[in-house]
Amino acid sequence: MEPSTRTLERMEMGDFTERAYLNYSMYVILDRALPSLADGLKPVQRRIIYAMSDLGLTANAKYKKSARTVGDVLGKFHPHGDTACYEAMVLMAQPFSYRYTLIDGQGNWGSQDDPKSFAAMRYTESRMTLYSKLLLQELGQGTVEWGPNFDGTLSEPLLMPARVPNVLLNGATGIAVGMATDILPHNMREVVSACVHLLDKPEATIRALCKHIKGPDMPTAGEIVTPQEELLEMYKTGKGSVRQRAIWRKEGNDIVITALPYQASGDKILTQIAAQMAAKKLPLVADLRDESDQENPTRLVIEPRSNRVDADELMGHLFATSDLEKSYRVNMNMIDLSGAPRVFNLKEVLSEWLDFRLSTVRRRLNHRLDKVNERLHVLEGLLVAFLNIDEVIRIIRTSDHPKPALMEAFGISELQAEAILELRLRQIAKLEEIKIREELEALALEKKELEGILGSGDQLKALVKEELLSDAEEFGDDRRSPIVEREAAKALDETQLVTAEAITVVVSEKGWIRAGKGHEIEPEKLAFKSGDSFLQASKGKSNDQLVVLDSTGRAYNVAAHSLPSARSLGEPLSSRLNPPAGASFMGLLFGTEQQHYLLATSAGYGFVAQLGDLTSRNKAGKTSLKVTEGANVLTPQPVQDLEDDWVAVLSNTGRLLIFTAFELPKLARGKGVKLMNIPKAQLESGDEFVVAVCAFQEGQKLRVASGKRHLTLKPSDFEGYIGARAKRGKFLPRGFRQASGVEVT
């Protein structure tokens, strides 16, 4: 025998690897990782659903072992690993993974805490859900193209004739070669409403569509906290991110979490919080409990250390440091109707899907019209037979070849003659003729309707719209994930993590500072170092902001919770801070970041500052109040309400001016505005200057000091001293012309 000849193809290694990698990448992109825009399914999902329909596993059928379905899928359509196939099947059955599940599972199909904890396929049973009929209902009606399976022995649908945009309803995730997809689930009623709007107004903008589709709608009930403008931008570009956080409420002193973000595990969240507690980075929490049960699928209990813990701040910290808030990437990458992958914006997805749906419905109607025409043709032949029944019987009895004889005798087609020959004796009764005529009339009417719809684009759109609304009515539900406006989650700093206990901070003339528990301390009675004395005390909470102001107008941050006990003499502020040489500390500002303080100098200038604007992490502080030459910094005074508070300004000559705090500017730094009008000559000579300021509320009294003498002014005494800011003020009674201070009583 002569040896067989072979033709060898030679190719550069680079060209071969490039072609092989390109083929592989295209296979992964088109046949594995990315969903189709038309039905929202990847090939393995489509094959699972088709195999189940082939097995008759409809929503009202008996369950069958999942291994049976997986075996059919692998043996007939998808020659890949059984584990991967079964995992794809499980995903479509998990109500916490799929917004509208396609498979109804019986047995252990995993849990939200551990989605991979499902039982093996030999233990679980399954069938399709009612929702899956929206993908399969029109399959045998000429709506989609079919192709051979992997070995060419069977046919499988290349797409499912989806009646709803499943790609948005259930979303998809996948990693291909060089690209990925992340599509979040949406609410059916909202998506259908947007589709109907787009059918009516094809020129609609994405902003208009977002009035119908508010945002993604996850299978779990956590709050979506992404701002509306960010959601709009995501839908405009097809890329972005969405944040979802847990829902919680207070029950007594406990914090109870009742809903988690999508794909978040309660066990993992508790582990994350417990790790912070073990590392002593979360002293605000005393205990954690998982009280989830059948009636309450999600119930995580966080027990704060005391009832003084701010629950909102604590949860904000946990949102920032655990999976109680999750961020989801969005990349609406899918395979379009031409078979190419690309990223779609919201309008492109809906528009192209509606094109697919209109085409599918048109094919369905054409298929039905062909069937109607065929049946009409047969019925017309049968009617001829009934009108000539005796002749028909004679031909059949006497002719060796009745079919051509009937065709020749009555001028009918082969199909009609075949139908006549298949008639049974019982069907030649008079009653059957009446039924044929009725069926003819009904089919003629249906044909007219079908031709009318196919001939009118508006009628076709109306039919699609009607079917969409009908499906949304049957399968739609309320939104599960509310979209709410929330402040961005922020991890607490060291000061905020401490328990909020009431404390009184005391500072001395020489800058020694300490703190005592509670607000009942009498700071003037505390012991001070020799030659030192009391300067100021301020009440607040251990986690409040504490700012110290020096004689140069610089502001410094001090951690209130770390101050030494009031039982001691305290510690010098200079050991914690780095003030300029020769500077002394003039006062305390203590409270929340939103607390307002009146900052002023003896030159008669000042302004209102928010405590949060004065904070500085630098030991050298930052300049807040500009102090003119020869002037001194006055003790800062808290302002409770900028709209309703009053300000009292007192000069050393006994002049008092009262005006509304509303007249003062709100600044972060600067010199401020004139509080009291003191002549320049007297100010420069030191003969007159502002000795004290204070802010008070309606109904409060003022106590003016002059040496050891004190004068109490009631609200009824204020009238003569009230004026506009920057006025001269009015003298106090004789005996108080050498005033030294004013305070609220």
XYZ file of C-alpha atoms in Angstrom:
745
model
C 0.000 0.000 0.000
C 1.200 3.484 -0.751
C 1.626 5.669 2.298
C -1.127 8.259 2.736
C -0.152 11.768 1.843
C -0.606 14.507 4.420
C -0.854 18.259 3.972
C 0.901 20.117 6.772
C 0.127 23.753 7.471
C 3.000 25.883 8.659
C 2.328 28.942 10.812
C 4.362 31.367 12.879
C 4.097 30.588 16.598
C 3.028 34.181 17.322
C 0.229 34.023 14.751
C -0.930 30.643 16.038
C -1.062 31.721 19.701
C -2.771 34.997 18.791
C -5.464 33.198 16.786
C -5.909 30.498 19.448
C -6.225 33.072 22.235
C -8.644 35.174 20.202
C -10.837 32.129 19.524
C -10.768 31.209 23.193
C -11.585 34.747 24.337
C -14.487 35.077 21.894
C -15.842 31.735 23.073
C -15.684 32.825 26.729
C -17.295 36.181 25.940
C -20.128 34.913 23.763
C -20.767 31.416 25.116
C -20.042 31.655 28.820
C -19.636 34.935 30.657
C -21.934 37.578 29.160
C -25.746 37.492 29.066
C -27.789 38.201 25.977
C -29.755 41.431 25.936
C -32.712 39.573 24.405
C -33.472 37.086 27.192
C -30.946 38.047 29.871
C -29.512 34.519 29.988
C -26.082 33.026 29.534
C -25.905 29.865 27.375
C -25.736 27.497 30.368
C -28.791 29.128 31.965
C -30.706 29.000 28.702
C -29.878 25.314 28.282
C -30.921 24.482 31.849
C -34.311 26.147 31.379
C -34.857 24.513 27.982
C -33.839 21.075 29.284
C -36.284 21.432 32.189
C -39.095 22.386 29.823
C -38.144 19.381 27.690
C -38.510 17.205 30.800
C -41.931 18.691 31.503
C -40.800 20.296 34.791
C -43.322 23.130 34.670
C -44.456 25.044 37.740
C -47.381 22.655 38.396
C -45.454 19.429 37.689
C -43.932 17.142 40.303
C -40.391 17.892 41.432
C -37.579 15.816 39.934
C -34.076 15.223 41.210
C -31.720 18.002 40.174
C -29.225 15.391 39.031
C -31.717 14.373 36.334
C -31.853 17.910 34.978
C -28.081 18.383 35.139
C -27.590 15.055 33.357
C -29.903 16.090 30.531
C -28.195 19.483 30.198
C -24.711 17.957 30.013
C -25.675 15.033 27.795
C -27.749 16.964 25.290
C -26.660 20.604 25.182
C -23.761 21.650 27.438
C -20.770 19.296 27.561
C -19.009 20.900 30.533
C -18.487 20.207 34.230
C -21.465 19.086 36.277
C -20.434 21.227 39.276
C -20.436 24.459 37.284
C -23.742 23.555 35.673
C -25.355 22.742 39.020
C -24.060 25.983 40.571
C -25.645 27.946 37.722
C -28.887 26.074 38.414
C -28.692 26.803 42.154
C -28.187 30.514 41.513
C -31.452 30.681 39.554
C -33.276 29.039 42.488
C -31.985 31.244 45.336
C -34.500 33.992 46.200
C -31.719 36.014 47.877
C -29.621 35.892 44.664
C -32.275 36.229 41.924
C -34.931 38.926 42.040
C -37.358 36.726 40.070
C -36.271 33.111 40.468
C -36.520 30.781 37.455
C -36.280 27.518 39.403
C -38.372 26.305 42.308
C -36.102 24.208 44.515
C -36.959 21.672 47.172
C -34.293 20.754 49.729
C -31.176 22.656 50.803
C -30.429 25.299 48.180
C -28.092 27.404 50.350
C -28.698 30.384 52.610
C -27.975 34.088 52.512
C -25.226 33.613 55.104
C -23.562 30.981 52.930
C -24.943 30.747 49.368
C -22.506 27.910 48.613
C -23.881 25.691 51.391
C -26.418 23.985 49.084
C -26.759 20.188 49.114
C -25.455 17.971 46.317
C -27.624 17.585 43.214
C -28.523 14.009 44.149
C -30.324 15.298 47.258
C -32.208 18.306 45.898
C -35.274 18.410 43.673
C -36.452 21.098 41.335
C -38.933 22.369 38.813
C -39.469 25.693 37.078
C -41.278 28.672 38.607
C -44.286 30.371 37.071
C -42.034 33.284 36.078
C -40.038 31.007 33.754
C -43.046 30.706 31.455
C -42.350 34.306 30.421
C -39.203 32.942 28.768
C -40.666 29.714 27.355
C -44.297 30.502 26.565
C -43.778 31.445 22.925
C -40.932 29.024 22.179
C -42.857 26.755 19.807
C -44.503 29.593 17.881
C -41.805 30.381 15.328
C -40.459 33.243 17.403
C -36.718 32.458 17.606
C -33.958 30.805 15.640
C -32.866 27.257 16.443
C -29.474 25.664 16.015
C -27.870 22.232 16.342
C -26.550 21.096 19.702
C -22.859 20.276 20.196
C -23.039 16.912 18.383
C -25.652 17.875 15.796
C -28.225 15.307 16.962
C -30.678 17.765 18.514
C -31.830 21.344 18.062
C -31.796 24.013 20.752
C -33.073 27.602 20.799
C -30.382 30.212 20.269
C -32.445 32.682 22.319
C -35.542 32.530 24.478
C -38.557 34.591 23.339
C -38.628 36.584 26.579
C -41.830 38.527 27.172
C -40.088 40.874 29.665
C -36.561 42.419 29.757
C -35.126 39.714 32.004
C -31.589 41.091 31.627
C -32.588 44.053 33.809
C -34.997 42.198 36.083
C -32.544 39.551 37.299
C -29.256 41.178 36.338
C -26.055 39.247 35.714
C -22.407 39.026 36.719
C -19.569 37.508 34.751
C -15.875 37.802 33.999
C -14.789 37.150 30.420
C -11.444 37.753 28.738
C -10.680 41.451 28.756
C -14.179 42.417 29.840
C -16.729 41.795 32.566
C -20.384 42.442 33.280
C -22.168 43.586 36.433
C -25.884 44.232 35.968
C -27.994 44.729 39.093
C -31.600 43.443 39.440
C -34.566 45.784 38.921
C -38.248 45.889 39.738
C -40.591 44.473 37.070
C -43.309 47.081 37.471
C -40.813 49.928 37.121
C -39.057 48.394 34.099
C -42.342 47.628 32.333
C -43.564 51.155 33.055
C -40.387 52.529 31.424
C -40.860 50.209 28.414
C -44.445 51.406 27.948
C -43.303 55.028 28.197
C -40.609 54.393 25.579
C -43.131 52.744 23.243
C -45.315 55.837 23.513
C -42.440 58.318 23.343
C -39.389 56.874 21.527
C -37.575 60.208 21.948
C -37.775 60.014 25.768
C -34.589 60.952 27.635
C -32.834 58.801 30.217
C -33.878 61.311 32.891
C -37.514 60.760 31.879
C -37.042 56.966 31.997
C -35.535 57.296 35.479
C -38.845 58.685 36.691
C -40.135 55.158 36.113
C -36.991 53.188 37.032
C -35.915 54.770 40.314
C -32.862 52.533 40.628
C -31.896 48.887 41.101
C -34.167 46.716 43.248
C -32.227 44.000 45.048
C -33.702 40.690 46.247
C -32.941 41.827 49.808
C -34.638 44.760 51.507
C -31.639 46.923 52.390
C -31.776 50.654 51.673
C -30.162 51.999 48.499
C -28.380 55.174 49.615
C -26.755 56.244 46.347
C -27.850 59.820 45.478
C -30.332 60.152 42.607
C -27.893 62.149 40.477
C -25.305 59.362 40.728
C -27.938 56.799 39.748
C -28.888 58.977 36.772
C -25.253 59.238 35.683
C -24.901 55.456 36.017
C -27.886 54.902 33.725
C -26.532 57.474 31.238
C -23.131 55.788 30.903
C -23.953 52.165 31.748
C -21.187 52.256 34.358
C -21.031 53.318 37.989
C -21.656 51.986 41.454
C -24.562 51.567 43.857
C -24.411 51.541 47.655
C -26.855 49.585 49.792
C -26.967 49.460 53.565
C -28.763 47.454 56.224
C -32.047 48.547 57.796
C -32.079 48.897 61.576
C -34.257 50.132 64.406
C -34.011 50.758 68.135
C -35.718 48.312 70.515
C -35.221 49.730 73.971
C -31.477 50.279 74.201
C -30.667 47.565 71.631
C -30.002 48.114 67.931
C -31.802 45.495 65.818
C -30.787 44.930 62.175
C -33.744 43.580 60.175
C -32.477 43.614 56.584
C -29.020 43.205 55.063
C -27.508 44.405 51.779
C -27.574 42.181 48.702
C -25.098 39.278 48.954
C -24.158 40.216 52.542
C -23.701 37.486 55.159
C -24.986 38.026 58.688
C -22.331 35.678 60.081
C -19.553 37.586 58.338
C -20.906 40.933 59.577
C -20.990 39.713 63.182
C -17.436 38.404 62.758
C -16.292 41.800 61.448
C -17.861 43.669 64.387
C -16.549 41.119 66.909
C -13.019 41.557 65.487
C -13.217 45.309 66.175
C -14.424 44.614 69.712
C -11.597 42.134 70.327
C -9.055 44.690 69.084
C -10.580 47.238 71.515
C -11.455 49.499 68.595
C -15.174 49.443 69.350
C -15.726 50.091 73.070
C -19.220 51.423 72.337
C -20.586 47.875 71.865
C -21.128 45.521 74.798
C -22.562 42.446 73.067
C -23.670 40.924 69.742
C -26.423 38.374 69.135
C -27.894 36.606 66.114
C -31.596 36.093 66.854
C -32.588 35.147 63.298
C -35.247 32.439 63.027
C -37.972 31.270 60.651
C -40.255 34.193 61.492
C -37.408 36.732 61.429
C -34.922 35.602 58.740
C -32.682 38.546 59.574
C -32.430 39.741 63.156
C -28.974 40.796 64.332
C -28.881 42.500 67.735
C -26.167 44.966 68.764
C -26.165 45.930 72.441
C -24.513 49.335 73.088
C -22.416 49.709 76.237
C -24.789 52.296 77.690
C -27.913 54.252 76.833
C -25.730 57.312 76.261
C -24.221 55.839 73.087
C -25.453 57.696 70.004
C -27.009 54.904 67.902
C -26.845 56.898 64.645
C -23.130 57.592 65.020
C -22.407 53.987 66.019
C -24.287 52.628 63.001
C -22.549 55.141 60.739
C -19.224 53.741 61.954
C -20.364 50.144 61.381
C -21.656 51.007 57.896
C -18.185 52.343 57.048
C -16.230 49.447 58.576
C -18.332 46.335 57.868
C -20.579 44.740 55.261
C -23.603 46.445 56.794
C -23.077 48.739 53.807
C -21.862 47.343 50.493
C -20.959 48.973 47.215
C -21.794 47.227 43.940
C -20.050 47.932 40.672
C -22.305 48.457 37.654
C -21.117 47.658 34.129
C -24.035 47.015 31.788
C -22.025 44.942 29.318
C -24.110 42.432 27.343
C -24.397 40.765 23.937
C -26.588 42.806 21.597
C -28.998 41.492 18.974
C -26.235 41.346 16.360
C -24.157 39.068 18.605
C -21.529 41.622 19.640
C -20.693 42.543 23.258
C -20.903 46.182 24.294
C -21.826 48.463 27.202
C -25.365 49.875 27.046
C -26.958 52.826 28.752
C -30.499 52.470 30.085
C -32.296 53.803 27.018
C -30.234 51.640 24.658
C -31.056 48.511 26.681
C -34.795 49.212 26.668
C -34.898 50.377 23.033
C -33.010 47.366 21.682
C -35.016 44.964 23.837
C -38.262 46.514 22.558
C -36.990 46.017 18.995
C -36.410 42.366 19.871
C -39.852 42.083 21.454
C -41.625 43.729 18.506
C -39.783 41.405 16.117
C -40.653 38.379 18.279
C -44.340 39.286 18.412
C -44.382 39.898 14.659
C -42.866 36.445 14.073
C -45.383 34.913 16.463
C -48.285 36.564 14.668
C -46.961 35.549 11.251
C -46.577 31.985 12.494
C -50.133 32.020 13.764
C -51.385 33.588 10.523
C -49.752 30.774 8.536
C -51.484 28.230 10.779
C -54.827 30.024 10.391
C -54.485 30.158 6.602
C -53.580 26.484 6.507
C -56.574 25.559 8.652
C -58.902 27.749 6.572
C -57.657 26.013 3.463
C -58.385 22.603 5.010
C -61.834 23.685 6.237
C -62.774 24.991 2.807
C -61.918 21.571 1.382
C -63.980 19.833 4.079
C -66.901 22.104 3.347
C -66.737 21.098 -0.315
C -66.851 17.481 0.791
C -69.922 18.013 2.990
C -71.756 19.798 0.190
C -71.021 16.850 -2.123
C -70.884 14.058 0.414
C -72.589 11.430 -1.739
C -70.232 12.007 -4.650
C -67.236 11.963 -2.310
C -68.324 8.605 -0.840
C -68.871 7.183 -4.343
C -65.383 8.265 -5.505
C -63.722 6.825 -2.417
C -65.578 3.487 -2.823
C -65.036 3.067 -6.523
C -61.638 4.661 -7.182
C -58.353 2.830 -6.814
C -56.632 6.184 -6.237
C -59.192 8.390 -4.479
C -56.883 11.355 -3.696
C -56.170 12.441 -7.301
C -59.760 11.586 -8.214
C -61.083 13.952 -5.520
C -58.616 16.650 -6.553
C -59.770 16.402 -10.154
C -63.474 16.147 -9.352
C -63.706 19.162 -7.046
C -60.603 21.197 -7.951
C -59.126 20.945 -4.475
C -55.508 20.759 -3.327
C -53.647 17.703 -2.162
C -53.789 18.932 1.432
C -57.567 19.323 1.220
C -57.999 15.894 -0.387
C -55.866 14.320 2.365
C -58.047 15.966 5.024
C -61.215 14.603 3.341
C -59.794 11.095 3.219
C -58.974 11.285 6.951
C -62.586 12.042 7.874
C -64.259 9.485 10.108
C -67.795 8.300 9.467
C -69.063 10.051 12.606
C -67.733 13.362 11.238
C -69.995 13.431 8.190
C -73.042 14.193 10.283
C -74.988 17.399 9.632
C -73.832 18.785 12.973
C -70.185 18.668 11.853
C -70.974 20.868 8.877
C -72.332 23.495 11.261
C -69.161 23.277 13.393
C -66.971 23.697 10.293
C -68.870 26.805 9.226
C -68.554 28.267 12.762
C -64.831 27.526 12.824
C -64.448 29.087 9.384
C -66.114 32.277 10.585
C -64.003 32.428 13.736
C -60.759 31.834 11.861
C -61.687 34.367 9.187
C -62.216 36.929 11.938
C -58.897 36.014 13.590
C -57.140 36.270 10.221
C -58.507 39.753 9.731
C -57.321 40.785 13.202
C -53.867 39.296 12.640
C -53.465 41.003 9.282
C -54.651 44.261 10.829
C -52.033 44.099 13.602
C -49.254 43.028 11.229
C -50.144 45.824 8.853
C -50.138 48.541 11.524
C -47.081 49.480 13.606
C -49.281 51.260 16.146
C -51.469 48.175 16.661
C -48.362 45.998 17.056
C -46.987 48.375 19.713
C -50.370 48.427 21.450
C -50.353 44.618 21.608
C -46.813 44.529 23.025
C -47.787 47.195 25.553
C -50.896 45.263 26.591
C -48.906 42.049 27.066
C -46.202 43.827 29.072
C -48.751 45.383 31.421
C -50.540 42.040 31.782
C -47.297 40.246 32.703
C -46.350 43.009 35.145
C -49.770 42.701 36.762
C -49.348 38.938 37.159
C -45.683 38.726 38.180
C -44.770 42.229 39.359
C -44.435 43.181 43.014
C -43.618 46.171 45.174
C -40.085 47.518 45.417
C -38.062 45.664 48.052
C -35.055 47.986 48.301
C -36.202 51.501 49.242
C -34.176 54.382 47.791
C -33.471 56.911 50.535
C -31.286 59.956 51.035
C -28.686 59.247 53.716
C -25.476 60.908 54.780
C -22.363 59.088 53.668
C -21.180 56.549 56.231
C -18.184 57.776 58.189
C -15.957 55.814 60.518
C -15.696 57.357 63.964
C -12.372 58.740 65.087
C -10.771 57.936 68.402
C -12.739 60.557 70.317
C -16.077 59.435 68.895
C -15.476 55.807 69.768
C -15.393 56.539 73.494
C -18.567 56.333 75.557
C -20.430 59.635 75.668
C -20.230 60.412 79.396
C -21.048 63.762 80.965
C -17.882 65.563 82.071
C -16.827 69.029 83.233
C -13.522 70.346 81.874
C -11.672 72.846 84.085
C -8.738 75.037 83.016
C -6.683 77.301 85.295
C -5.131 80.712 84.740
C -1.738 79.111 84.121
C -3.081 76.571 81.637
C -3.505 73.435 83.766
C -6.384 71.285 82.561
C -8.400 68.363 83.993
C -11.867 66.807 83.727
C -14.351 65.525 86.275
C -17.237 63.120 85.733
C -20.691 64.648 85.705
C -21.910 68.231 85.632
C -22.320 68.697 89.392
C -18.711 69.709 90.038
C -18.085 73.147 91.609
C -14.850 74.078 89.779
C -14.118 77.196 91.894
C -13.776 74.974 94.973
C -11.165 72.684 93.408
C -7.567 72.823 94.631
C -5.070 74.610 92.390
C -1.281 74.832 92.367
C 0.280 77.574 94.411
C -0.010 80.873 92.588
C -2.629 79.474 90.181
C -6.395 79.996 90.155
C -9.591 79.048 88.330
C -10.050 80.431 84.793
C -12.978 78.652 83.139
C -15.068 75.464 83.265
C -17.125 73.957 80.452
C -19.669 71.138 80.507
C -20.145 68.541 77.789
C -19.634 64.890 76.888
C -16.432 62.892 76.803
C -16.736 62.415 73.027
C -17.445 66.097 72.260
C -14.985 68.408 70.539
C -12.763 70.311 72.981
C -10.913 73.360 71.643
C -8.588 75.630 73.633
C -8.057 79.260 72.566
C -4.801 81.075 73.407
C -3.910 84.750 73.757
C -2.720 84.957 70.125
C -6.065 83.750 68.781
C -4.847 80.262 67.896
C -7.191 77.277 68.428
C -6.027 73.800 69.518
C -7.765 70.431 69.676
C -7.621 68.425 72.905
C -9.018 64.896 73.410
C -11.511 65.436 76.240
C -11.754 61.746 77.146
C -8.003 61.559 77.772
C -7.791 64.398 80.329
C -6.612 63.615 83.879
C -9.150 63.382 86.680
C -10.408 66.490 88.454
C -9.275 64.882 91.726
C -5.713 65.701 90.681
C -4.224 69.072 89.871
C -4.380 68.167 86.195
C -1.601 68.611 83.649
C -0.246 71.641 81.769
C -1.686 72.165 78.296
C 1.817 73.043 77.127
C 2.751 69.351 77.519
C 0.135 68.439 74.919
C 0.251 71.474 72.667
C 2.887 73.685 71.068
C 1.724 77.309 71.457
C 3.847 80.326 70.440
C 6.359 81.594 72.979
C 4.773 83.787 75.622
C 1.211 82.794 74.732
C -1.247 81.946 77.486
C -4.493 80.001 77.307
C -7.625 82.120 77.469
C -10.616 79.795 77.346
C -12.397 76.581 76.399
C -14.833 75.757 73.614
C -16.596 72.455 74.303
C -19.460 70.757 72.440
C -20.487 69.205 69.159
C -19.026 70.261 65.810
C -22.208 72.253 65.145
C -21.966 74.243 68.407
C -21.487 78.005 67.892
C -19.203 80.233 69.965
C -18.748 84.001 70.148
C -15.075 84.921 69.762
C -14.109 88.484 70.654
C -11.165 90.739 71.605
C -10.913 93.635 74.007
C -10.655 95.932 70.950
C -14.396 95.436 70.516
C -14.316 93.129 67.499
C -15.717 89.629 67.173
C -17.687 87.024 65.242
C -19.535 83.730 65.671
C -17.628 80.534 64.770
C -18.759 76.951 64.452
C -16.732 74.634 66.648
C -16.088 72.228 63.758
C -14.327 75.054 61.846
C -11.881 75.654 64.708
C -10.607 72.088 65.059
C -6.997 71.323 64.176
C -5.063 68.081 64.519
C -1.809 70.023 64.571
C -0.185 70.530 67.979
C 0.672 74.066 66.858
C -3.031 74.776 66.336
C -4.349 77.195 63.734
C -5.086 80.916 63.708
C -8.783 81.523 64.242
C -9.194 84.947 65.861
C -7.115 87.878 64.612
C -5.925 89.925 67.601
C -4.962 93.561 66.959
C -1.935 95.073 68.692
C -2.576 95.886 72.322
C -5.814 93.855 72.468
C -6.563 90.766 74.503
C -8.611 87.650 73.717
C -11.830 87.458 75.735
C -13.226 84.222 77.137
C -15.198 82.442 74.344
C -18.944 82.354 74.943
C -21.368 79.661 73.672
C -24.206 80.776 71.386
C -27.258 78.492 71.448
C -29.405 80.029 68.708
C -28.145 82.526 66.130
C -31.701 83.599 65.324
C -33.019 84.255 68.848
C -30.021 84.767 71.187
C -28.870 88.156 72.463
C -25.301 89.424 72.951
C -24.176 91.651 75.815
C -20.946 93.679 75.443
C -19.454 95.383 78.511
C -16.637 97.945 78.600
C -14.373 98.636 81.556
C -15.950 102.114 81.920
C -19.330 100.532 82.688
C -20.935 100.905 79.281
C -23.305 98.028 78.336
C -24.689 97.293 74.862
C -27.196 94.554 74.079
C -28.041 93.483 70.510
C -29.262 90.367 68.671
C -26.784 87.614 67.805
C -28.321 87.591 64.325
C -26.310 90.772 63.583
C -23.002 88.933 63.950
C -21.341 87.236 60.956
C -20.600 83.508 61.007
C -16.926 83.054 60.116
C -14.309 80.317 60.303
C -11.498 82.787 61.054
C -10.743 86.501 61.022
C -11.020 89.709 63.002
C -14.792 89.912 62.915
C -16.946 93.033 63.029
C -17.216 95.877 65.515
C -19.256 94.906 68.560
C -19.096 98.202 70.491
C -18.015 101.602 69.237
C -15.059 102.688 71.383
C -13.304 105.871 70.254
C -9.952 105.120 68.681
C -8.037 107.500 70.970
C -9.427 105.936 74.133
C -8.791 102.434 72.781
C -5.168 103.204 71.890
C -4.516 104.891 75.245
C -6.031 101.949 77.110
C -8.556 104.162 78.854
C -11.500 102.157 77.505
C -11.787 98.614 76.144
C -14.220 95.705 76.128
C -13.848 93.732 79.298
C -16.370 90.917 78.661
C -19.007 89.581 76.277
C -21.716 86.956 76.748
C -24.597 85.435 74.815
C -27.936 84.807 76.493
C -31.466 83.765 75.647
C -34.826 85.479 76.009
C -35.928 85.562 79.645
C -32.470 85.102 81.193
C -30.873 87.593 83.617
C -27.446 89.249 83.469
C -25.061 89.655 86.407
C -22.530 92.485 86.117
C -19.438 92.529 88.345
C -17.504 95.589 89.494
C -14.861 94.565 91.973
C -16.711 92.797 94.785
C -20.025 94.423 93.904
C -22.610 92.741 91.642
C -25.624 94.081 89.786
C -28.380 91.776 88.516
C -30.288 92.999 85.476
C -33.708 91.481 84.761
C -35.215 91.402 81.244
C -37.324 94.420 82.191
C -34.063 96.364 82.835
C -32.612 95.700 79.380
C -34.630 98.283 77.434
C -32.226 101.170 77.879
C -29.211 99.067 76.881
C -30.625 97.480 73.701
C -29.329 98.953 70.474
C -27.781 98.061 67.148
C -24.385 96.409 66.908
C -21.384 98.789 66.914
C -23.212 101.473 68.932
C -21.724 103.191 71.981
C -23.862 101.506 74.624
C -25.271 103.069 77.809
C -23.636 103.602 81.189
C -24.574 101.333 84.057
C -25.672 102.933 87.346
C -23.050 104.762 89.428
C -20.932 102.342 91.371
C -20.509 100.099 88.300
C -18.418 102.467 86.178
C -15.372 100.208 86.703
C -16.965 96.964 85.441
C -14.954 93.752 85.398
C -17.322 91.130 83.932
C -20.790 90.080 82.855
C -22.357 86.621 82.979
C -25.721 84.904 82.512
C -27.669 83.813 85.593
